[in-house]
Coordinates of C-alpha atoms in Angstrom, one line a residue:
M483 CA 0.0 0.0 0.0
A484 CA 1.3 3.4 -0.9
M485 CA 2.5 5.9 1.7
R486 CA 0.3 9.0 1.8
I487 CA 2.4 12.2 2.2
A488 CA 1.3 15.8 2.5
H489 CA 3.8 18.6 2.0
V490 CA 2.7 22.0 3.2
I491 CA 4.5 25.3 2.2
T492 CA 3.3 28.9 2.6
R493 CA 3.7 29.7 -1.1
L494 CA 5.1 28.2 -4.3
S495 CA 7.0 31.2 -5.5
L496 CA 10.5 31.0 -7.2
G497 CA 12.9 30.2 -4.4
G498 CA 15.2 27.5 -3.0
A499 CA 12.7 26.2 -0.4
Q500 CA 10.0 26.0 -3.0
E501 CA 12.2 24.2 -5.6
N502 CA 13.3 21.8 -2.9
T503 CA 9.7 21.0 -1.9
L504 CA 8.5 20.6 -5.5
L505 CA 11.4 18.3 -6.5
T506 CA 10.8 16.2 -3.4
C507 CA 7.1 15.8 -4.3
E508 CA 7.9 14.9 -7.9
D509 CA 10.4 12.3 -6.9
L510 CA 8.2 10.7 -4.2
I511 CA 5.6 10.1 -7.0
R512 CA 8.0 9.2 -9.8
L513 CA 10.7 7.2 -8.1
F514 CA 8.8 5.7 -5.2
G515 CA 5.2 5.5 -6.4
E516 CA 3.8 7.2 -3.3
E517 CA 0.7 9.3 -3.0
V518 CA 1.5 13.0 -2.5
L519 CA -0.5 16.2 -1.9
L520 CA 1.2 19.5 -2.0
I521 CA -0.7 22.2 0.0
T522 CA 0.2 25.8 -0.5
G523 CA -1.0 29.4 -0.5
P524 CA -1.2 31.6 -3.6
A525 CA 2.1 32.5 -5.2
I526 CA 1.6 36.3 -4.7
G527 CA 4.5 38.7 -5.1
P528 CA 7.2 39.8 -7.5
E529 CA 9.3 36.6 -7.1
G530 CA 7.5 34.5 -9.8
S531 CA 5.7 31.2 -9.4
L532 CA 6.3 27.4 -9.6
M533 CA 2.6 26.7 -9.8
E534 CA 2.7 25.9 -13.5
R535 CA 5.6 23.5 -13.1
A536 CA 3.7 21.7 -10.4
R537 CA 0.7 21.3 -12.7
R538 CA 2.9 20.3 -15.6
K539 CA 4.6 17.6 -13.5
E540 CA 1.2 16.4 -12.3
V541 CA 1.9 17.0 -8.7
P542 CA -1.5 17.1 -6.9
L543 CA -2.1 20.6 -5.6
K544 CA -4.4 22.2 -3.1
V545 CA -4.2 26.0 -2.8
I546 CA -5.5 27.6 0.4
R547 CA -6.1 31.2 -0.7
W548 CA -5.9 32.7 2.8
M549 CA -2.4 31.3 3.5
R550 CA 0.0 34.2 3.2
R551 CA 3.5 34.9 4.5
E552 CA 2.5 38.0 6.5
I553 CA 1.0 37.7 10.0
H554 CA -2.7 38.4 9.7
P555 CA -4.8 36.9 12.6
W556 CA -8.1 36.5 10.6
R557 CA -6.5 35.0 7.5
D558 CA -4.2 32.8 9.6
I559 CA -7.1 31.4 11.6
R560 CA -9.1 30.7 8.4
S561 CA -6.0 29.1 6.8
F562 CA -5.6 26.8 9.8
W563 CA -9.1 25.5 9.7
V564 CA -9.1 25.0 6.0
L565 CA -5.7 23.2 6.2
R566 CA -7.0 21.1 9.0
Q567 CA -10.0 20.1 7.0
V568 CA -7.9 19.3 3.9
L569 CA -5.6 17.1 6.0
R570 CA -8.5 15.4 7.7
I571 CA -10.0 14.4 4.3
Y572 CA -6.6 13.4 2.8
N573 CA -5.7 11.3 5.9
P574 CA -1.9 11.3 5.4
D575 CA 0.7 9.0 7.0
V576 CA 3.2 11.8 6.9
V577 CA 2.9 15.6 7.0
H578 CA 6.0 17.4 6.0
T579 CA 6.0 21.2 6.5
H580 CA 8.2 24.0 5.1
S581 CA 8.6 27.7 5.8
A582 CA 7.6 29.6 8.9
K583 CA 3.8 30.2 8.5
A584 CA 2.9 26.8 6.9
G585 CA 5.4 25.1 9.3
I586 CA 3.5 26.3 12.4
L587 CA 0.0 25.9 11.1
G588 CA 0.7 22.5 9.4
R589 CA 2.5 21.0 12.4
V590 CA -0.3 22.0 14.8
A591 CA -3.1 20.8 12.5
A592 CA -1.3 17.5 11.8
R593 CA -0.7 16.7 15.4
Q594 CA -4.3 17.6 16.4
L595 CA -5.5 15.2 13.8
G596 CA -3.2 12.4 15.0
V597 CA -1.1 12.2 11.9
P598 CA 1.4 9.5 12.6
V599 CA 4.6 11.3 11.5
V600 CA 5.2 15.1 11.3
V601 CA 8.4 16.4 9.8
H602 CA 9.5 20.1 9.4
T603 CA 12.3 21.3 7.1
V604 CA 14.3 24.4 8.2
H605 CA 15.4 26.0 5.0
G606 CA 16.5 29.1 6.8
A607 CA 15.7 30.2 10.4
P608 CA 12.8 32.7 10.6
F609 CA 14.7 34.5 13.4
H610 CA 18.0 36.3 12.7
P611 CA 20.3 39.1 14.0
Y612 CA 19.0 41.6 11.5
Q613 CA 15.5 41.6 12.9
H614 CA 14.0 44.0 15.4
A615 CA 14.6 42.4 18.9
L616 CA 10.9 42.0 19.5
S617 CA 10.3 40.3 16.1
R618 CA 13.2 38.0 16.7
W619 CA 11.9 37.1 20.1
F620 CA 8.4 36.4 18.7
C621 CA 9.7 34.3 15.8
R622 CA 12.1 32.3 18.0
S623 CA 9.3 31.7 20.6
A624 CA 6.9 30.5 17.9
E625 CA 9.5 28.1 16.6
A626 CA 10.3 26.8 20.0
W627 CA 6.5 26.3 20.7
A628 CA 5.9 24.5 17.4
A629 CA 8.9 22.2 17.8
S630 CA 6.9 20.0 20.1
Y631 CA 4.4 19.3 17.4
C632 CA 6.8 17.4 15.1
D633 CA 8.8 14.2 15.2
M634 CA 11.9 15.4 13.4
F635 CA 13.5 18.5 11.9
V636 CA 15.3 18.3 8.5
T637 CA 17.9 21.0 8.1
V638 CA 19.4 21.9 4.8
A639 CA 22.8 22.5 6.3
D640 CA 24.6 21.5 9.5
A641 CA 24.7 25.2 10.4
M642 CA 20.9 25.1 10.7
K643 CA 21.0 22.1 12.9
Q644 CA 23.6 23.7 15.2
L645 CA 21.4 26.9 15.4
L646 CA 18.3 24.9 16.4
V647 CA 20.3 23.1 19.2
R648 CA 22.1 26.3 20.3
E649 CA 18.8 28.2 20.6
G650 CA 17.1 25.4 22.5
I651 CA 14.6 24.7 19.7
A652 CA 15.4 21.0 19.5
P653 CA 17.9 18.5 20.8
P654 CA 20.5 17.1 18.4
Q655 CA 18.8 13.7 18.1
K656 CA 15.7 15.4 16.7
C657 CA 17.5 17.0 13.8
V658 CA 19.0 15.5 10.6
T659 CA 20.8 17.4 7.8
I660 CA 19.7 16.6 4.3
Y661 CA 21.2 18.9 1.7
S662 CA 18.7 20.7 -0.6
G663 CA 18.9 18.8 -3.9
M664 CA 18.6 20.1 -7.4
E665 CA 18.8 18.9 -11.1
V666 CA 22.5 18.8 -11.4
E667 CA 22.9 17.8 -15.1
P668 CA 21.8 21.1 -16.7
F669 CA 24.4 22.9 -14.5
L670 CA 27.1 20.5 -15.4
K671 CA 26.4 21.2 -19.1
A672 CA 26.0 25.0 -18.6
D673 CA 29.1 26.0 -20.6
L674 CA 27.6 24.6 -23.7
H675 CA 25.6 27.9 -23.8
R676 CA 28.6 30.2 -23.0
E677 CA 29.2 31.8 -26.4
E678 CA 25.5 32.3 -27.1
A679 CA 24.8 33.7 -23.6
R680 CA 27.7 36.2 -23.6
R681 CA 26.8 37.3 -27.1
R682 CA 23.1 37.8 -26.2
L683 CA 24.0 39.7 -23.0
G684 CA 26.6 41.9 -24.7
F685 CA 29.8 40.6 -23.1
R686 CA 33.0 40.5 -25.1
A687 CA 35.8 37.9 -24.8
E688 CA 38.0 40.2 -22.7
H689 CA 35.3 40.9 -20.1
V690 CA 35.4 39.1 -16.7
V691 CA 31.8 38.7 -15.7
V692 CA 30.9 38.8 -12.0
G693 CA 27.4 37.5 -11.4
K694 CA 25.0 37.6 -8.5
I695 CA 21.8 35.5 -8.4
A696 CA 19.3 36.5 -5.7
R697 CA 15.9 38.1 -5.2
L698 CA 16.2 41.9 -5.2
F699 CA 15.2 42.2 -1.6
P700 CA 16.8 43.5 1.6
L701 CA 19.6 41.5 3.2
K702 CA 20.6 40.0 -0.1
G703 CA 23.8 42.1 -0.3
H704 CA 23.3 44.0 -3.6
D705 CA 24.5 47.2 -2.0
D706 CA 27.8 45.5 -1.1
L707 CA 28.2 44.3 -4.6
I708 CA 27.7 47.8 -6.0
E709 CA 30.2 49.2 -3.5
A710 CA 32.7 46.5 -4.4
A711 CA 32.2 47.2 -8.1
S712 CA 32.8 50.9 -7.7
R713 CA 36.2 50.1 -6.2
A714 CA 37.2 47.2 -8.4
I715 CA 36.4 48.7 -11.8
P716 CA 39.0 51.5 -11.7
V717 CA 41.6 48.8 -11.1
N718 CA 40.3 46.4 -13.7
P719 CA 38.0 48.1 -16.3
G720 CA 37.4 44.7 -18.0
L721 CA 35.1 43.7 -15.1
R722 CA 31.3 43.5 -15.8
F723 CA 28.6 42.7 -13.3
M724 CA 25.4 40.7 -14.0
V725 CA 22.4 40.8 -11.6
V726 CA 20.0 37.9 -12.0
G727 CA 16.7 38.1 -10.2
G728 CA 13.7 40.4 -9.6
G729 CA 12.2 42.1 -6.7
I730 CA 11.1 45.3 -4.9
L731 CA 14.6 46.9 -4.9
E732 CA 15.2 46.8 -8.7
D733 CA 14.5 50.5 -9.3
T734 CA 16.4 51.6 -6.2
L735 CA 19.5 49.5 -7.2
K736 CA 19.5 50.8 -10.7
R737 CA 19.3 54.4 -9.5
K738 CA 22.3 53.8 -7.2
I739 CA 24.3 52.3 -10.0
Q740 CA 23.5 55.2 -12.3
K741 CA 24.4 57.7 -9.5
C742 CA 27.8 55.9 -9.2
G743 CA 28.4 56.1 -12.9
L744 CA 28.4 52.4 -13.3
S745 CA 25.4 51.7 -15.6
E746 CA 27.6 50.5 -18.5
Y747 CA 29.2 47.9 -16.3
F748 CA 26.0 46.4 -14.9
T749 CA 23.4 44.1 -16.6
F750 CA 20.1 43.2 -15.0
T751 CA 18.3 40.2 -16.4
G752 CA 15.1 40.4 -14.3
L753 CA 13.3 37.2 -13.1
V754 CA 14.7 34.0 -14.5
P755 CA 12.9 30.7 -14.4
P756 CA 14.9 28.0 -12.6
E757 CA 15.4 26.0 -15.8
E758 CA 17.1 29.0 -17.4
L759 CA 19.7 29.6 -14.7
P760 CA 22.4 27.4 -16.3
F761 CA 22.2 29.6 -19.4
F762 CA 22.9 32.8 -17.4
L763 CA 25.5 31.1 -15.2
S764 CA 27.4 30.1 -18.4
A765 CA 28.0 33.8 -19.1
M766 CA 29.7 34.3 -15.7
D767 CA 33.3 33.9 -14.6
I768 CA 32.8 34.6 -10.9
V769 CA 29.7 34.3 -8.8
V770 CA 29.3 36.4 -5.7
H771 CA 26.9 35.6 -2.9
A772 CA 26.8 38.5 -0.5
S773 CA 23.5 37.7 1.3
L774 CA 23.5 38.3 5.0
R775 CA 21.3 35.3 5.9
E776 CA 20.5 32.0 4.1
G777 CA 20.1 28.4 5.1
L778 CA 22.4 27.1 2.4
A779 CA 21.9 29.2 -0.7
R780 CA 21.3 27.0 -3.8
V781 CA 23.3 29.4 -6.0
L782 CA 26.5 28.2 -4.3
P783 CA 26.3 24.6 -5.4
Q784 CA 24.6 25.6 -8.7
A785 CA 27.5 27.9 -9.6
L786 CA 30.1 25.3 -8.6
L787 CA 28.3 22.6 -10.6
A788 CA 28.4 25.0 -13.6
G789 CA 32.2 25.4 -13.2
K790 CA 32.1 28.9 -11.7
V791 CA 34.2 30.0 -8.8
V792 CA 32.3 31.5 -5.9
V793 CA 32.9 34.2 -3.4
S794 CA 30.5 34.1 -0.4
Y795 CA 29.9 35.7 2.9
D796 CA 30.4 33.3 5.8
V797 CA 26.7 33.0 6.8
D798 CA 24.8 29.9 7.9
G799 CA 25.7 26.9 5.7
A800 CA 27.9 28.6 3.1
R801 CA 31.1 27.2 4.6
E802 CA 29.8 23.7 4.0
V803 CA 30.4 24.1 0.2
V804 CA 32.7 27.2 0.0
I805 CA 36.0 25.9 1.4
P806 CA 38.6 28.7 1.5
E807 CA 41.3 28.4 -1.2
K808 CA 39.8 25.0 -2.2
T809 CA 36.4 25.7 -3.7
G810 CA 36.2 29.5 -3.4
F811 CA 36.6 32.4 -1.1
L812 CA 34.8 32.8 2.2
L813 CA 34.5 36.3 3.8
P814 CA 33.1 37.8 7.0
P815 CA 29.7 39.4 6.4
R816 CA 29.9 43.0 5.1
D817 CA 33.6 42.7 4.3
V818 CA 33.5 44.8 1.2
D819 CA 37.3 45.3 1.2
G820 CA 37.7 41.5 1.1
L821 CA 35.1 41.2 -1.6
V822 CA 37.1 43.7 -3.8
R823 CA 40.3 41.8 -3.2
A824 CA 38.7 38.5 -4.0
I825 CA 37.1 39.7 -7.2
L826 CA 40.4 41.4 -8.4
R827 CA 42.5 38.3 -7.6
L828 CA 40.1 35.9 -9.4
A829 CA 39.7 38.3 -12.3
E830 CA 43.5 38.2 -12.9
S831 CA 43.8 34.4 -12.8
P832 CA 41.7 32.1 -15.0
E833 CA 43.9 29.2 -13.7
L834 CA 42.8 29.9 -10.1
R835 CA 39.2 30.3 -11.1
G836 CA 39.3 26.9 -12.9
R837 CA 41.1 25.0 -10.2
L838 CA 38.7 26.2 -7.4
A839 CA 35.6 25.6 -9.5
A840 CA 36.7 22.1 -10.4
E841 CA 37.1 21.1 -6.8
G842 CA 33.7 22.6 -6.0
R843 CA 32.1 20.8 -8.8
K844 CA 33.4 17.4 -7.6
L845 CA 32.1 18.1 -4.1
C846 CA 28.6 19.3 -5.2
Q847 CA 28.1 16.4 -7.7
E848 CA 28.2 14.1 -4.6
L849 CA 26.0 16.1 -2.3
F850 CA 23.3 17.8 -4.3
P851 CA 21.5 15.5 -6.8
H852 CA 17.8 15.9 -6.0
E853 CA 17.3 12.1 -6.2
K854 CA 19.7 11.7 -3.3
M855 CA 17.8 14.3 -1.2
T856 CA 14.5 12.6 -1.8
R857 CA 15.8 9.1 -1.1
D858 CA 17.2 10.4 2.2
I859 CA 13.9 12.0 3.1
Y860 CA 11.9 8.9 2.0
E861 CA 14.1 6.7 4.2
L862 CA 13.5 9.1 7.1
Y863 CA 9.8 8.7 6.7
Q864 CA 10.2 4.9 6.7
R865 CA 12.3 5.0 9.9
L866 CA 9.9 7.3 11.7
L867 CA 6.9 5.2 10.7
S868 CA 8.7 2.0 11.6
G869 CA 9.5 3.4 15.0
K870 CA 5.8 3.7 15.6
G871 CA 5.1 0.2 14.2
L872 CA 3.3 1.8 11.2
W873 CA 5.5 1.2 8.1
R874 CA 3.6 -1.2 5.9
G875 CA 6.0 -1.4 3.0
Q876 CA 4.9 -2.0 -0.5

C-alpha cells in the first residue's frame, strides 16, 4: 500500500525552499510511487511562481487562498481551519511542512488530527540578528513552541542544525541534515551555452563577468556588490557585473548604479525561471553571494556545478560548500574590502578560477542531486513510521 504524504508550504514562488519541496514531491511520486498532496498558499508577489511547473509535472495541488507569508490573525485562523479540513480528508501517514507560517499551522493541525509522522524542514531560520529584537523574540518563541508538534527536523545545512540546538529549539537527536537537492545535469552542461549567452548579454571575450543570483530584496547584499564594483572597476576596467533576479529593490539599485556612474558595467536580467539559470550562469566567470542570511543558498552549489568559482559571505551553511582556497573564497559578512580583493584576484587568474571551481564541482556532484535528497527524506519517513510500528512497506 502506498504511503500518503502531504507537503505544506506557505507559497510556491520562485525560491530555494519551493524548488526543494516541489522536487521532493515529484520524486516521491515518480521514483517511489507514493501518494502526494502539495498544499500551499497563492504565489503572490514579484518573485514569480512554480505553480505551472507543479501542474505540468502532475503534482496534486491544493491552494489555500488565505495562507500568506505576512502575519494576519483573521487569515491565519481561516487558513488553519481549511488546512486542518484538507488534512483530515486526505488522511496522510506523513505531514512534511516547510517555511515559517505553513510550518506552524501545518504541524499543529497534523498533530491535532493524530497524523502518525510530522516532519518540518528548516530552509533558513525565521529569526536572525538583523530583525528588530521583538520580532526576533516572537519568531524564536513561535518556533520553540511549534517544535513539540513534530517528530523530526530536517535541516538543509549542518549550520541550521547547530542553530536549532544552540537556541534550544530542538535536541541534536531530533535533527537531521539533508542537503537541498537540485537537477545537477543542466548545470554540469552549462558552458555549452557560454558563447551564445555572452553574445546575447553583450559581453566580449576580454570581459570578466561577476554574477549575483538572488531576489532583489533587503539583506541580499546587492549594495555591497555595487560598492565593491565601484572600487574594483577602476583597477580592472574589464570587469562586468550581472544581476540575476527580480524584486522590490530593482529601481532603487538601478538608480544607485546610475548615480555611481556604473550603468555601462551592470546588466540586469530580471526574473529568470529555474530551468534557465544554467544559461545565465554560463556567461559568468565569478559568482558572488553577499547575502546576510540563508540556510544554504542554492546558488553556491549551482555555480560550482556550472564550473564557476564562488565568493561568499560566511553565513549559515555557506562554509559547507565554500571551502577557502579549495572551492572558493569565504569572507566575513559585510567585508566589502575582502570582496574587492577576491574579485580582483580571481579576475586576474583564469587558472585559479578553474582550479577552485573544479574542486567545488566534484564536491557538489556528490552532495546535491535531488534524487539523493528525496531518497534520504523517504528513508527518514520509513524509519519514523517503523519506529511507531506503522511502516507497511509495498
